[in-house]
GROMACS .gro file of C-alpha atoms in nm:
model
  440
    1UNK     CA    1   1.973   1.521  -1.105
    2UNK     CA    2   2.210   1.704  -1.339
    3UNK     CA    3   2.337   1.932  -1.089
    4UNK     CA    4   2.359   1.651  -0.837
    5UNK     CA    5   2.599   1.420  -1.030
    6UNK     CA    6   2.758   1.695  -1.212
    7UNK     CA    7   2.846   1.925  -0.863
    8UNK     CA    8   2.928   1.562  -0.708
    9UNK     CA    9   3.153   1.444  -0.984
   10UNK     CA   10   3.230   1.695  -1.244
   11UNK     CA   11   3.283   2.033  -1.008
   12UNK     CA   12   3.401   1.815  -0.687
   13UNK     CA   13   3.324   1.905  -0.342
   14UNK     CA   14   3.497   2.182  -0.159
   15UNK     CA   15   3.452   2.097   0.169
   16UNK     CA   16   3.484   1.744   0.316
   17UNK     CA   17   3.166   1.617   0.472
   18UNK     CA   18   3.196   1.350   0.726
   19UNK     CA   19   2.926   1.038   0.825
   20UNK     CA   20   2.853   1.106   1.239
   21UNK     CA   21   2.885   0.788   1.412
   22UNK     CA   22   2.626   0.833   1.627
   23UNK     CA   23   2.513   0.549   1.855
   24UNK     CA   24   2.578   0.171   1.822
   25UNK     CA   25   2.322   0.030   1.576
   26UNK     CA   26   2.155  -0.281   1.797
   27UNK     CA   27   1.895  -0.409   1.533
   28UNK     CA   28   1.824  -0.333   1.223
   29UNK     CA   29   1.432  -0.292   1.107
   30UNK     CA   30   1.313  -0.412   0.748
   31UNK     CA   31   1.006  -0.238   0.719
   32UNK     CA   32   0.711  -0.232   0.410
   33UNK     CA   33   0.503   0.112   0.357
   34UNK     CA   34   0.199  -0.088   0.519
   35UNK     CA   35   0.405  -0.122   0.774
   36UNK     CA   36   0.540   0.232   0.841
   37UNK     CA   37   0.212   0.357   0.760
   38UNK     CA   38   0.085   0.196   1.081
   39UNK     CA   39   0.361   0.298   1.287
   40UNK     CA   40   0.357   0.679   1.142
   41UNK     CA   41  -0.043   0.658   1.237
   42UNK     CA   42   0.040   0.455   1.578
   43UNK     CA   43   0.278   0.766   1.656
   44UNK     CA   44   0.117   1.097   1.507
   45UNK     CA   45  -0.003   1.335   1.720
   46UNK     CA   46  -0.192   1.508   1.486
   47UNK     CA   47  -0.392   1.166   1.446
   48UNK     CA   48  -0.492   1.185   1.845
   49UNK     CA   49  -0.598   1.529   1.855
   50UNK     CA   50  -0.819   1.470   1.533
   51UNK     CA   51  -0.948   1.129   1.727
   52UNK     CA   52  -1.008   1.358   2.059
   53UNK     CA   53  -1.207   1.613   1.841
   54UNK     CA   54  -1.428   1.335   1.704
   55UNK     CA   55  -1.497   1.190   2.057
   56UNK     CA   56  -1.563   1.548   2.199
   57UNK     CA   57  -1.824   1.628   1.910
   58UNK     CA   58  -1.997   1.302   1.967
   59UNK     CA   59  -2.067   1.353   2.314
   60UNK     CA   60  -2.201   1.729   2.234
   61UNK     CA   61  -2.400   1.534   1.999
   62UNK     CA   62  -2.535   1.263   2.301
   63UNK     CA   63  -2.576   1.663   2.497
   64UNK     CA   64  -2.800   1.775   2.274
   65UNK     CA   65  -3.034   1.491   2.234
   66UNK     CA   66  -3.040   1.479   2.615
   67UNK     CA   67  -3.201   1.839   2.633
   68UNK     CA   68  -3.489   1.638   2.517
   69UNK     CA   69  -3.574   1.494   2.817
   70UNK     CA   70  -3.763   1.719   3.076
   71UNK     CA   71  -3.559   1.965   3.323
   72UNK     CA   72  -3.647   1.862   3.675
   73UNK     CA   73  -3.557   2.015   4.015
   74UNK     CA   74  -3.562   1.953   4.372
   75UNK     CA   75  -3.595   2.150   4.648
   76UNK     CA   76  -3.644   2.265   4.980
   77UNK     CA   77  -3.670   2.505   5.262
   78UNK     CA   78  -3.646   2.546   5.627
   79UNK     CA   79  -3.781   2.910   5.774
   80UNK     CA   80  -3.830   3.091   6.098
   81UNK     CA   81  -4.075   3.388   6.146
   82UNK     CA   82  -4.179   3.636   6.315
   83UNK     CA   83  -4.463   3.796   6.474
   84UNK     CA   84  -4.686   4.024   6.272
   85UNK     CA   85  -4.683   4.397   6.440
   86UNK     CA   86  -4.999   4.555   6.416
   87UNK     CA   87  -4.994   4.945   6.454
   88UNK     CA   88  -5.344   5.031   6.494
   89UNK     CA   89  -5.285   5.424   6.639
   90UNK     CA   90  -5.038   5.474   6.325
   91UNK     CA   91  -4.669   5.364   6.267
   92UNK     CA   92  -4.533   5.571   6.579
   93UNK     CA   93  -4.800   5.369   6.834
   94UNK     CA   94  -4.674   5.055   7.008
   95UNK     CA   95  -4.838   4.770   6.852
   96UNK     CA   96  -4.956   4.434   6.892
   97UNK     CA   97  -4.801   4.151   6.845
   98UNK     CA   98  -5.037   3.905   6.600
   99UNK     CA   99  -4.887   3.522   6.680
  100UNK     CA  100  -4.838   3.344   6.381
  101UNK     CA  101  -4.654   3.029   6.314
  102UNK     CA  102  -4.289   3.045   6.336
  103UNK     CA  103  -4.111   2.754   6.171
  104UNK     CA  104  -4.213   2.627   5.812
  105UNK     CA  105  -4.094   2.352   5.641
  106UNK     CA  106  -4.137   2.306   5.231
  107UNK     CA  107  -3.988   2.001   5.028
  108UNK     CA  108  -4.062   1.952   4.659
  109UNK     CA  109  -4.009   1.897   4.301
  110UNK     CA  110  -4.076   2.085   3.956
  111UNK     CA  111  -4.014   1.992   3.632
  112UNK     CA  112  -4.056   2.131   3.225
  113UNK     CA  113  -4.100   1.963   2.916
  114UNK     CA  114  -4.028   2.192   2.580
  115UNK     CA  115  -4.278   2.014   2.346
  116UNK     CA  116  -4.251   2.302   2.049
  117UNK     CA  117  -3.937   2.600   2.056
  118UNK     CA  118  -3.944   2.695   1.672
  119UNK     CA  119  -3.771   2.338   1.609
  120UNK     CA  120  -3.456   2.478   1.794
  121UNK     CA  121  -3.370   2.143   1.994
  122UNK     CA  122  -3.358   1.939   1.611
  123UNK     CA  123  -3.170   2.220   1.463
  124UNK     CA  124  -2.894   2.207   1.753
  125UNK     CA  125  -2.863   1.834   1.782
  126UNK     CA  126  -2.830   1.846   1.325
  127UNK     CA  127  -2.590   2.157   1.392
  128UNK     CA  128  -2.387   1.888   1.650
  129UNK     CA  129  -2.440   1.606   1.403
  130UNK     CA  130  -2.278   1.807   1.091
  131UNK     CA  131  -2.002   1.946   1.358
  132UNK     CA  132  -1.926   1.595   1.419
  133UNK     CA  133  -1.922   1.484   1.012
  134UNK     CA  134  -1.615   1.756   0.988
  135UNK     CA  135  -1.434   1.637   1.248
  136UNK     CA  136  -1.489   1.306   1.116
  137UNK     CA  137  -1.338   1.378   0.804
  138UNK     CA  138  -1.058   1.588   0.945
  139UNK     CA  139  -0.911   1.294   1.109
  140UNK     CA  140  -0.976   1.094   0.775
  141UNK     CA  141  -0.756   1.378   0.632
  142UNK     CA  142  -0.512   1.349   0.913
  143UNK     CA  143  -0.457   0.986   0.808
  144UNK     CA  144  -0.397   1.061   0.489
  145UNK     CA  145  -0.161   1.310   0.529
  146UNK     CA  146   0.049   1.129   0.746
  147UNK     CA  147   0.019   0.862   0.513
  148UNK     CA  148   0.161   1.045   0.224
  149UNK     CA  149   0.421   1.214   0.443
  150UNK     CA  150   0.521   0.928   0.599
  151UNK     CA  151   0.536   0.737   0.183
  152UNK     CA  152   0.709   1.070   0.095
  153UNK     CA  153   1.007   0.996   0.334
  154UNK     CA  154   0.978   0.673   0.260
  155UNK     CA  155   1.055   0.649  -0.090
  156UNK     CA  156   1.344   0.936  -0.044
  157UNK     CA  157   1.547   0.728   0.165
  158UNK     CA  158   1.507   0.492  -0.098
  159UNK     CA  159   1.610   0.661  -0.326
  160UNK     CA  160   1.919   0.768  -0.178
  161UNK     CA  161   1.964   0.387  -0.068
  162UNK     CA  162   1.957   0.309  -0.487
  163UNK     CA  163   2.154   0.623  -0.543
  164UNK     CA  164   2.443   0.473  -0.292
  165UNK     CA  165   2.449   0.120  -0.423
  166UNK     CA  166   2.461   0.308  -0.816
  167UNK     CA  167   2.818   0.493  -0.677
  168UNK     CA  168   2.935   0.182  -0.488
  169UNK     CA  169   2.955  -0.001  -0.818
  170UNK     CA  170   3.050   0.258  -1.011
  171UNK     CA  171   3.357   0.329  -0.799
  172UNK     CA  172   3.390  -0.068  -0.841
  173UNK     CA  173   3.399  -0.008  -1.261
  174UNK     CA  174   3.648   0.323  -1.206
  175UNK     CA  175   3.894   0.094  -0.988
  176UNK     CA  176   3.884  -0.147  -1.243
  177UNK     CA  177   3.924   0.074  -1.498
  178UNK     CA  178   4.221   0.266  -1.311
  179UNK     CA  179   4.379  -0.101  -1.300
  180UNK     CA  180   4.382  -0.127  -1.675
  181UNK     CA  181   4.480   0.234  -1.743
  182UNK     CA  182   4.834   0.208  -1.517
  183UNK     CA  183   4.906  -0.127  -1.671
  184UNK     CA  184   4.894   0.098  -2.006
  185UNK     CA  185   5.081   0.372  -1.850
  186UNK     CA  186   5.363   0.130  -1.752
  187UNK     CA  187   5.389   0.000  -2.087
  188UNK     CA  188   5.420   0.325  -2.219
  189UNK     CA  189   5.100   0.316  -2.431
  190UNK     CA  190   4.960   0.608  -2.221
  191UNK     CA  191   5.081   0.902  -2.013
  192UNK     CA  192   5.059   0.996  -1.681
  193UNK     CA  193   4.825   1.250  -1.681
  194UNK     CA  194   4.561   0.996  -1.806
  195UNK     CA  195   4.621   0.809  -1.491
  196UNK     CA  196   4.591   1.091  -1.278
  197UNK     CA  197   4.265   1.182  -1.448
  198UNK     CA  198   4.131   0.909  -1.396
  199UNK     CA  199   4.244   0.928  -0.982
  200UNK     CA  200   4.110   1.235  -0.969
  201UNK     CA  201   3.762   1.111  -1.053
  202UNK     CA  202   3.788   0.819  -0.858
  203UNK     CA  203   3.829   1.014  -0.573
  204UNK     CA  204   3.532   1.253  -0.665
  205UNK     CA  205   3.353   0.953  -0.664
  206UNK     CA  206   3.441   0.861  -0.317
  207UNK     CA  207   3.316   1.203  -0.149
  208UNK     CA  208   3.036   1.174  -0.339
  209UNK     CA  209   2.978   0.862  -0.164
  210UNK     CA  210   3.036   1.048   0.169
  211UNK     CA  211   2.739   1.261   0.073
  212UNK     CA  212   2.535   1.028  -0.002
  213UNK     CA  213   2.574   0.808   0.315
  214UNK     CA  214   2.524   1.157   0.497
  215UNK     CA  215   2.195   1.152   0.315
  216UNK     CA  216   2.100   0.858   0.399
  217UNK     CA  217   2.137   0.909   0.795
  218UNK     CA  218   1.872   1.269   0.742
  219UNK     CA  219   1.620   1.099   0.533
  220UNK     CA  220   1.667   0.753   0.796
  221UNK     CA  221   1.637   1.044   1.104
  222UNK     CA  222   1.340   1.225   0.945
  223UNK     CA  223   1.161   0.820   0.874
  224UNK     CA  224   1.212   0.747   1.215
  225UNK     CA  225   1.073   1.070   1.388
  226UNK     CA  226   0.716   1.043   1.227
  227UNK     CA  227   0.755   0.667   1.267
  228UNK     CA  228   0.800   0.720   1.640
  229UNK     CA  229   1.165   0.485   1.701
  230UNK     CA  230   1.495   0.595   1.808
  231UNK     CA  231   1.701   0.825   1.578
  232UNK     CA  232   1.966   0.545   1.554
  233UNK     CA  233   1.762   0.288   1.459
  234UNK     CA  234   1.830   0.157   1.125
  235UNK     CA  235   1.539   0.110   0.867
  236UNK     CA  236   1.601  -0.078   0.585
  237UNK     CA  237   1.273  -0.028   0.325
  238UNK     CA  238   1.139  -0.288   0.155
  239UNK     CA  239   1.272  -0.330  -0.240
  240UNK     CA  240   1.164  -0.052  -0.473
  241UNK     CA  241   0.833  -0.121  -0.611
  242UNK     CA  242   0.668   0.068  -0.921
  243UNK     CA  243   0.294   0.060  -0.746
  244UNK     CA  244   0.041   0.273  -0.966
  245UNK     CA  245  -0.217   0.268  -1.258
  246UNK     CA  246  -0.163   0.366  -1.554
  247UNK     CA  247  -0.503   0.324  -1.699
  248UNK     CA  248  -0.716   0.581  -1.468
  249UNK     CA  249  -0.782   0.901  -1.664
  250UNK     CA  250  -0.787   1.234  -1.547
  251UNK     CA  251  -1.174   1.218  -1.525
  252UNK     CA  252  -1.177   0.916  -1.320
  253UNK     CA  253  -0.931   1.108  -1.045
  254UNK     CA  254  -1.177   1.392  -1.042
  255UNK     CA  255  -1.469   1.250  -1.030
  256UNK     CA  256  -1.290   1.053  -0.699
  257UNK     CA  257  -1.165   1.391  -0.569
  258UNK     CA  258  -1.571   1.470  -0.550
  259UNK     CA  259  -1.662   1.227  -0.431
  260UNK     CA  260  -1.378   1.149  -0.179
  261UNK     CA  261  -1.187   1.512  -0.096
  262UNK     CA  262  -1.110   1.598   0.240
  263UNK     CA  263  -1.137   1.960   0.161
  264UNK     CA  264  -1.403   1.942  -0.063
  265UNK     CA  265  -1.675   1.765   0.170
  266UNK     CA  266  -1.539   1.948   0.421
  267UNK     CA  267  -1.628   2.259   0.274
  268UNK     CA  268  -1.986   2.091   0.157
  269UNK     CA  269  -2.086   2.068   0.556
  270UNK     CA  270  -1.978   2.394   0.602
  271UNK     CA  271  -2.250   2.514   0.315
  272UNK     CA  272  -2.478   2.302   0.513
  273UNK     CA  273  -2.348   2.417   0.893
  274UNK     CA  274  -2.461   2.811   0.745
  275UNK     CA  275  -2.801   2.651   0.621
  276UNK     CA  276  -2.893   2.531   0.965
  277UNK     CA  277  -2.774   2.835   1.138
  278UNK     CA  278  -2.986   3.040   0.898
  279UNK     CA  279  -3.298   2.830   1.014
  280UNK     CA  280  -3.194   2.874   1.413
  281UNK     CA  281  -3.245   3.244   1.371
  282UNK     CA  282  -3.573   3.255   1.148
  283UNK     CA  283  -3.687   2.979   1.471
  284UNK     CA  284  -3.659   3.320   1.697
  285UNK     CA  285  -3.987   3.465   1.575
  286UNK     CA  286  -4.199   3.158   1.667
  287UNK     CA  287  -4.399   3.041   1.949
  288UNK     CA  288  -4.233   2.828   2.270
  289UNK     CA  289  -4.495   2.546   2.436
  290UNK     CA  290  -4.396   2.329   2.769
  291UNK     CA  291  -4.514   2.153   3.003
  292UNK     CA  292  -4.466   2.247   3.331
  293UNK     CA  293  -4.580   2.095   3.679
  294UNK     CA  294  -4.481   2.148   4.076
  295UNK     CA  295  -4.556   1.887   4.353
  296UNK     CA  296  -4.466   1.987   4.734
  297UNK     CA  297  -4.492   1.921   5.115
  298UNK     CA  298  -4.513   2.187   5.320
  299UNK     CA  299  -4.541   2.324   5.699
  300UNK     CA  300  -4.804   2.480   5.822
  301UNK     CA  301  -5.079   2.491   5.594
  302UNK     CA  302  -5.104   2.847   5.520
  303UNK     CA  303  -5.222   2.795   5.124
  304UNK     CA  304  -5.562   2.865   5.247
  305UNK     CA  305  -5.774   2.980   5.521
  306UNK     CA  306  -5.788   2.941   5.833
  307UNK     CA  307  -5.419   2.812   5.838
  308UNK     CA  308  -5.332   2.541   6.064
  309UNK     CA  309  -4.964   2.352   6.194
  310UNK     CA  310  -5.031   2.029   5.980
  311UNK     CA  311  -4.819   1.882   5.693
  312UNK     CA  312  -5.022   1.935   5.328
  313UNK     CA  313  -4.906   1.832   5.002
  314UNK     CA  314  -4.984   2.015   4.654
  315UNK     CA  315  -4.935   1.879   4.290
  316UNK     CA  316  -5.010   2.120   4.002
  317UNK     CA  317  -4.975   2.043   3.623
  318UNK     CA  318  -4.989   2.271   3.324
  319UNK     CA  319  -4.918   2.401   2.974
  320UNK     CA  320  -4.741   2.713   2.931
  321UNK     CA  321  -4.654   2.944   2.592
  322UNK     CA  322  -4.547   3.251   2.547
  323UNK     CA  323  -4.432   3.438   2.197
  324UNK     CA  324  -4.163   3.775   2.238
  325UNK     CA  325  -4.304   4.036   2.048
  326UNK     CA  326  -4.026   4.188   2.028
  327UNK     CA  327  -3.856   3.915   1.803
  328UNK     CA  328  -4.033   4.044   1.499
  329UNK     CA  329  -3.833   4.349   1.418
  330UNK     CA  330  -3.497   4.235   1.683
  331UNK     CA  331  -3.488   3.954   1.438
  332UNK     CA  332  -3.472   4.114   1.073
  333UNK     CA  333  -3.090   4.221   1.059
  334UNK     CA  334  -3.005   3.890   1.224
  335UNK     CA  335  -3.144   3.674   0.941
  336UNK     CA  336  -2.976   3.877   0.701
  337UNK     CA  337  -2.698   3.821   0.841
  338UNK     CA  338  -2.752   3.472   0.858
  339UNK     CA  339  -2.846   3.463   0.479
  340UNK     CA  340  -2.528   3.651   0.355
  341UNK     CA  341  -2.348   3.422   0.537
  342UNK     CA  342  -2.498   3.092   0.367
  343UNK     CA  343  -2.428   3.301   0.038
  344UNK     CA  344  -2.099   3.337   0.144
  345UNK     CA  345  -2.030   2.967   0.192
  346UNK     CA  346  -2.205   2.855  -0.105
  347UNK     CA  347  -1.907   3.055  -0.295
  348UNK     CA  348  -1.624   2.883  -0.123
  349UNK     CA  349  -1.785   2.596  -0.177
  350UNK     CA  350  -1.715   2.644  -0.524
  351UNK     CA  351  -1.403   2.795  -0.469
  352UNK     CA  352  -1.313   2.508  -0.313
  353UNK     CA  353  -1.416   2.279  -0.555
  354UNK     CA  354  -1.244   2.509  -0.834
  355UNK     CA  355  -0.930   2.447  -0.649
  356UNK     CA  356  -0.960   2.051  -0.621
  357UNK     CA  357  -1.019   1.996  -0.984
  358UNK     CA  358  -0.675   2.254  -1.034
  359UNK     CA  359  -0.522   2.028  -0.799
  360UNK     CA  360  -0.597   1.677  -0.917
  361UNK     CA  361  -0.534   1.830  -1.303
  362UNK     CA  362  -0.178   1.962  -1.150
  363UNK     CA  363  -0.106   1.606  -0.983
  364UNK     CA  364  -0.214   1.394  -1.264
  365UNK     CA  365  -0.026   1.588  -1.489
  366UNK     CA  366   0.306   1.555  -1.315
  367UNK     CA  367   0.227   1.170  -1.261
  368UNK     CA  368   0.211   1.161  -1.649
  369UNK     CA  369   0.526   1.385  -1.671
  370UNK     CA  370   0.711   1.137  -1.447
  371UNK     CA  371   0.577   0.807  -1.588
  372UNK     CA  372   0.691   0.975  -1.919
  373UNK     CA  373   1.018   1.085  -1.810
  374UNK     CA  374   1.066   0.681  -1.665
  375UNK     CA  375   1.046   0.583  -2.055
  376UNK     CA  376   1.261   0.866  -2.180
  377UNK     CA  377   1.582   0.786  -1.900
  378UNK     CA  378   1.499   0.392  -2.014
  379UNK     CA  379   1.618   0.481  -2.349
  380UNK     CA  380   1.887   0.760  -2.197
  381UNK     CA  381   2.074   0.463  -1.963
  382UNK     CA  382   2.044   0.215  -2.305
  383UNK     CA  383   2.229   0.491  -2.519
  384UNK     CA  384   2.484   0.603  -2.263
  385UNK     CA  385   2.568   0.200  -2.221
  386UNK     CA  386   2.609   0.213  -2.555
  387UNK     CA  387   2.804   0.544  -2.622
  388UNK     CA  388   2.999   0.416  -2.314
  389UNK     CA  389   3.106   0.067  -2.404
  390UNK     CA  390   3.226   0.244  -2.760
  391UNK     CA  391   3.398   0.548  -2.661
  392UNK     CA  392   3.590   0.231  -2.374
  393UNK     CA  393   3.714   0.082  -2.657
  394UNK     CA  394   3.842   0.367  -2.883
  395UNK     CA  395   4.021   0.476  -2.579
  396UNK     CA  396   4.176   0.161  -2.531
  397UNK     CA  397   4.261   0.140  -2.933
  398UNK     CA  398   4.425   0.479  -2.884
  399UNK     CA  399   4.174   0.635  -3.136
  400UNK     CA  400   3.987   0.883  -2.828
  401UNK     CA  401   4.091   1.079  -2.535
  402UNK     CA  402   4.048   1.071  -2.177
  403UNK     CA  403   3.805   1.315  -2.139
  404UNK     CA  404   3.532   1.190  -2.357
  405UNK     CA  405   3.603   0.846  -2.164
  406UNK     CA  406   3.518   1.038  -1.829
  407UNK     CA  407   3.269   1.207  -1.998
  408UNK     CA  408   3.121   0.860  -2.141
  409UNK     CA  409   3.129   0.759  -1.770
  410UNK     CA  410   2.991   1.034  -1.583
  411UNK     CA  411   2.684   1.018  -1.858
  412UNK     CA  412   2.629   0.665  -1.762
  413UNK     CA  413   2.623   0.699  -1.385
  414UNK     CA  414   2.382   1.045  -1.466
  415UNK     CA  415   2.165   0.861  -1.681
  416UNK     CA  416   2.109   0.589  -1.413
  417UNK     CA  417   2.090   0.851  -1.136
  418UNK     CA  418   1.805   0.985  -1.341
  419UNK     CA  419   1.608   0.645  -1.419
  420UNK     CA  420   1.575   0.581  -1.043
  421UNK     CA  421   1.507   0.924  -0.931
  422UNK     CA  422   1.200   0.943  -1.245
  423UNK     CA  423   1.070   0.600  -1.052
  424UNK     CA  424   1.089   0.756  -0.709
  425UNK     CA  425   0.899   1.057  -0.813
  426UNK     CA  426   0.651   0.856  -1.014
  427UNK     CA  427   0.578   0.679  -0.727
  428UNK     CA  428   0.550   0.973  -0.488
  429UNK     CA  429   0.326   1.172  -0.724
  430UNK     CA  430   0.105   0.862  -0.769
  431UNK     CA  431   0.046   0.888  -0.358
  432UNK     CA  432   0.007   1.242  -0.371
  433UNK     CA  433  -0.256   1.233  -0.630
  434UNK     CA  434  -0.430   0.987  -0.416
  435UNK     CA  435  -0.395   1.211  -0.106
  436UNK     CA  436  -0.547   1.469  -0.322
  437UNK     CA  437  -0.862   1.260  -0.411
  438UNK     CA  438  -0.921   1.152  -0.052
  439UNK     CA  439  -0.837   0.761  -0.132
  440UNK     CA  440  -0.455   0.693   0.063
   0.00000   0.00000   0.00000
């Protein structure tokens, strides 16, 4: 804040920066966070493609369930024949011609049950289920995210909102000020150069105005993209509010951050997601049982002897199982693998939650730094009113110059710069530590 006032108002601006118009403002929009949070979720891409990934793993959820039900096929066949040859002098003899039937007919059905594969089926529909829990909380993420982004731009066009009214009234003081001065000046109490000091600031002031209002159209533009309305529109937020808790400890954050964490539980199904894939390849080596049954019609009877040209029908029912041998030793590597690789999870998970508790103790500690830093520019803006209202009047008395008078006067406006900007970021790390444990 320093080197914004002070490069603003102290160093002046080399090059003039001019306010686009842009388009004719129709309407302007008062908007609360609640509000912009709905819109920002309303218009977020990200938020769709999370939802679409949630509906996707739920139906390869409803999939895999459906496997349970038996497999069943129909069928049929129409076939024409020939006569059997008979070569009874050898292959290079004419031979007779044996009539048989020439046109069969077979229609039918078959169908299999898996009662028992090694507990595959359960593992695949809980492998679908956990897929589905991360996706779940993805797009809880997603939400949160755009929440915080969308509170992030929020509070910065606030902030530069504050920031313009702060310069609009100081200019107001500095004109009234310049008033009084040039009265003095034509009474011959002070000299010119006093008057053209305090010109020369004045118009410092006014650029820095220009930048500000230029700020104010980016952080308005960059509102209104993730809010999903025209670049023109004009948003006016909602007054600035101080919305946090001061009474939650750093212990209460984490132990929300474990419970709550995007990343964190995330990372937790992905322990478990290696666990059941571990158990899907030890399920290789065991036995597979179904049922399995045929029913047909066919044309001619020729199932058994003597065949004849009649329709028959046929229904057969049975249990079948069958174990690969050569599972047992195709199998070790593959559940080593399998086993290394739940290791390996089990390590990020607590990599992972190494890096949440750094995270939340990072956040919380820059929330306290800010709410801190509120109290300290309280006291700052109370003691540059003060400093500033004396140094006015030994100016006036002739017993100061008109440098520490600027001075007194740029401190002021820096001091109050600095009050609202502590606010704003108190605010904004407040949301981000809530992003962080999962609860935005």
């Amino acid at each position: 804040m320093k080197i914004y006032v002070a490069g603003l108002l102290m160093l002046g601006i080399s090059s003039t920066i001019s306010a686009q118009p842009g388009n004719p403002v129709k309407d302007t929009i008062r908007l609360s966070l609640k509000d912009a949070w709905q819109k920002a979720e309303e218009n977020s891409r990200h938020i769709r493609i999370n939802t679409i990934n949630v509906d996707i793993a739920e139906a390869e959820v409803k999939d895999a369930r459906r496997e349970r039900l038996p497999e069943i096929e129909v069928k049929g066949s129409a076939e024409k024949a020939s006569n059997i040859p008979i070569y009874e002098n050898g292959i290079f003899s004419k031979p007779t011609q044996h009539e048989v039937i020439h046109t069969l007919y077979r229609a039918g059905a078959d169908f299999y049950l898996n009662i028992y594969n090694g507990n595959k089926l359960n593992l695949k529909i809980k492998e679908n289920q956990t897929l589905q829990k991360i996706k779940d909380i993805q797009k809880e993420q997603s939400v949160s995210d755009i929440h915080y982004k969308t509170a992030a731009l929020y509070l910065e066009l606030q902030k530069t909102l504050i920031f313009r009214d702060l310069i609009k009234q100081d200019i107001t003081d500095q004109k009234t000020q310049l008033k009084e001065i040039q009265t003095l000046y034509k009474n011959g109490v002070v000299l010119k150069s006093d008057v053209l000091r305090i010109e020369l600031e004045l118009s410092k002031r006014k650029m820095a105005l220009v930048t500000i209002e230029n700020d104010i159209l980016i952080a308005m533009q960059k509102l209104n993209i993730i809010l999903g309305i025209p670049d023109e529109q004009t948003v006016i937020p909602e007054a600035p509010f101080n919305q946090w808790n001061e009474n939650t400890t750093y212990n209460d954050y984490l132990k929300l951050a474990l419970e709550h964490s995007f990343d964190y539980h995330v990372s937790e199904q992905q322990t478990e997601l290696s666990m059941i894939k571990l158990k899907q390849v030890k399920a290789n080596v065991r036995p597979k049982i179904g049922m399995y049954g045929e029913f047909y019609y066919a044309n001619p009877q020729i199932f058994l002897y003597p065949y004849n040209p009649y329709w028959y029908s046929l229904g057969i029912v049975g249990i079948k199982a069958s174990f690969s041998i050569s599972s047992l030793y195709h199998n070790t590597h593959k559940v080593k693998a399998a086993r290394l690789e739940f290791e390996k999870e089990e390590e990020v998970h607590k990599d992972t939650e190494d890096k949440v508790r750094q995270q939340v103790k990072e956040a919380y500690l820059r929330y306290q730094e800010a709410l801190e830093q509120i109290k300290v520019a309280e006291a700052n803006v109370a003691q540059a009113k003060e400093n500033a209202r004396i140094i006015r009047n030994t100016y006036f008395s002739q017993t100061s110059l008109i440098t520490e008078l600027l001075d007194a006067d740029i401190q002021l406006l820096q001091t109050k710069f600095e009050l609202e900007a502590a606010k704003i970021m108190a605010q904004n790390n407040y949301y981000l530590l809530q992003n962080i444990t999962g609860v935005l």
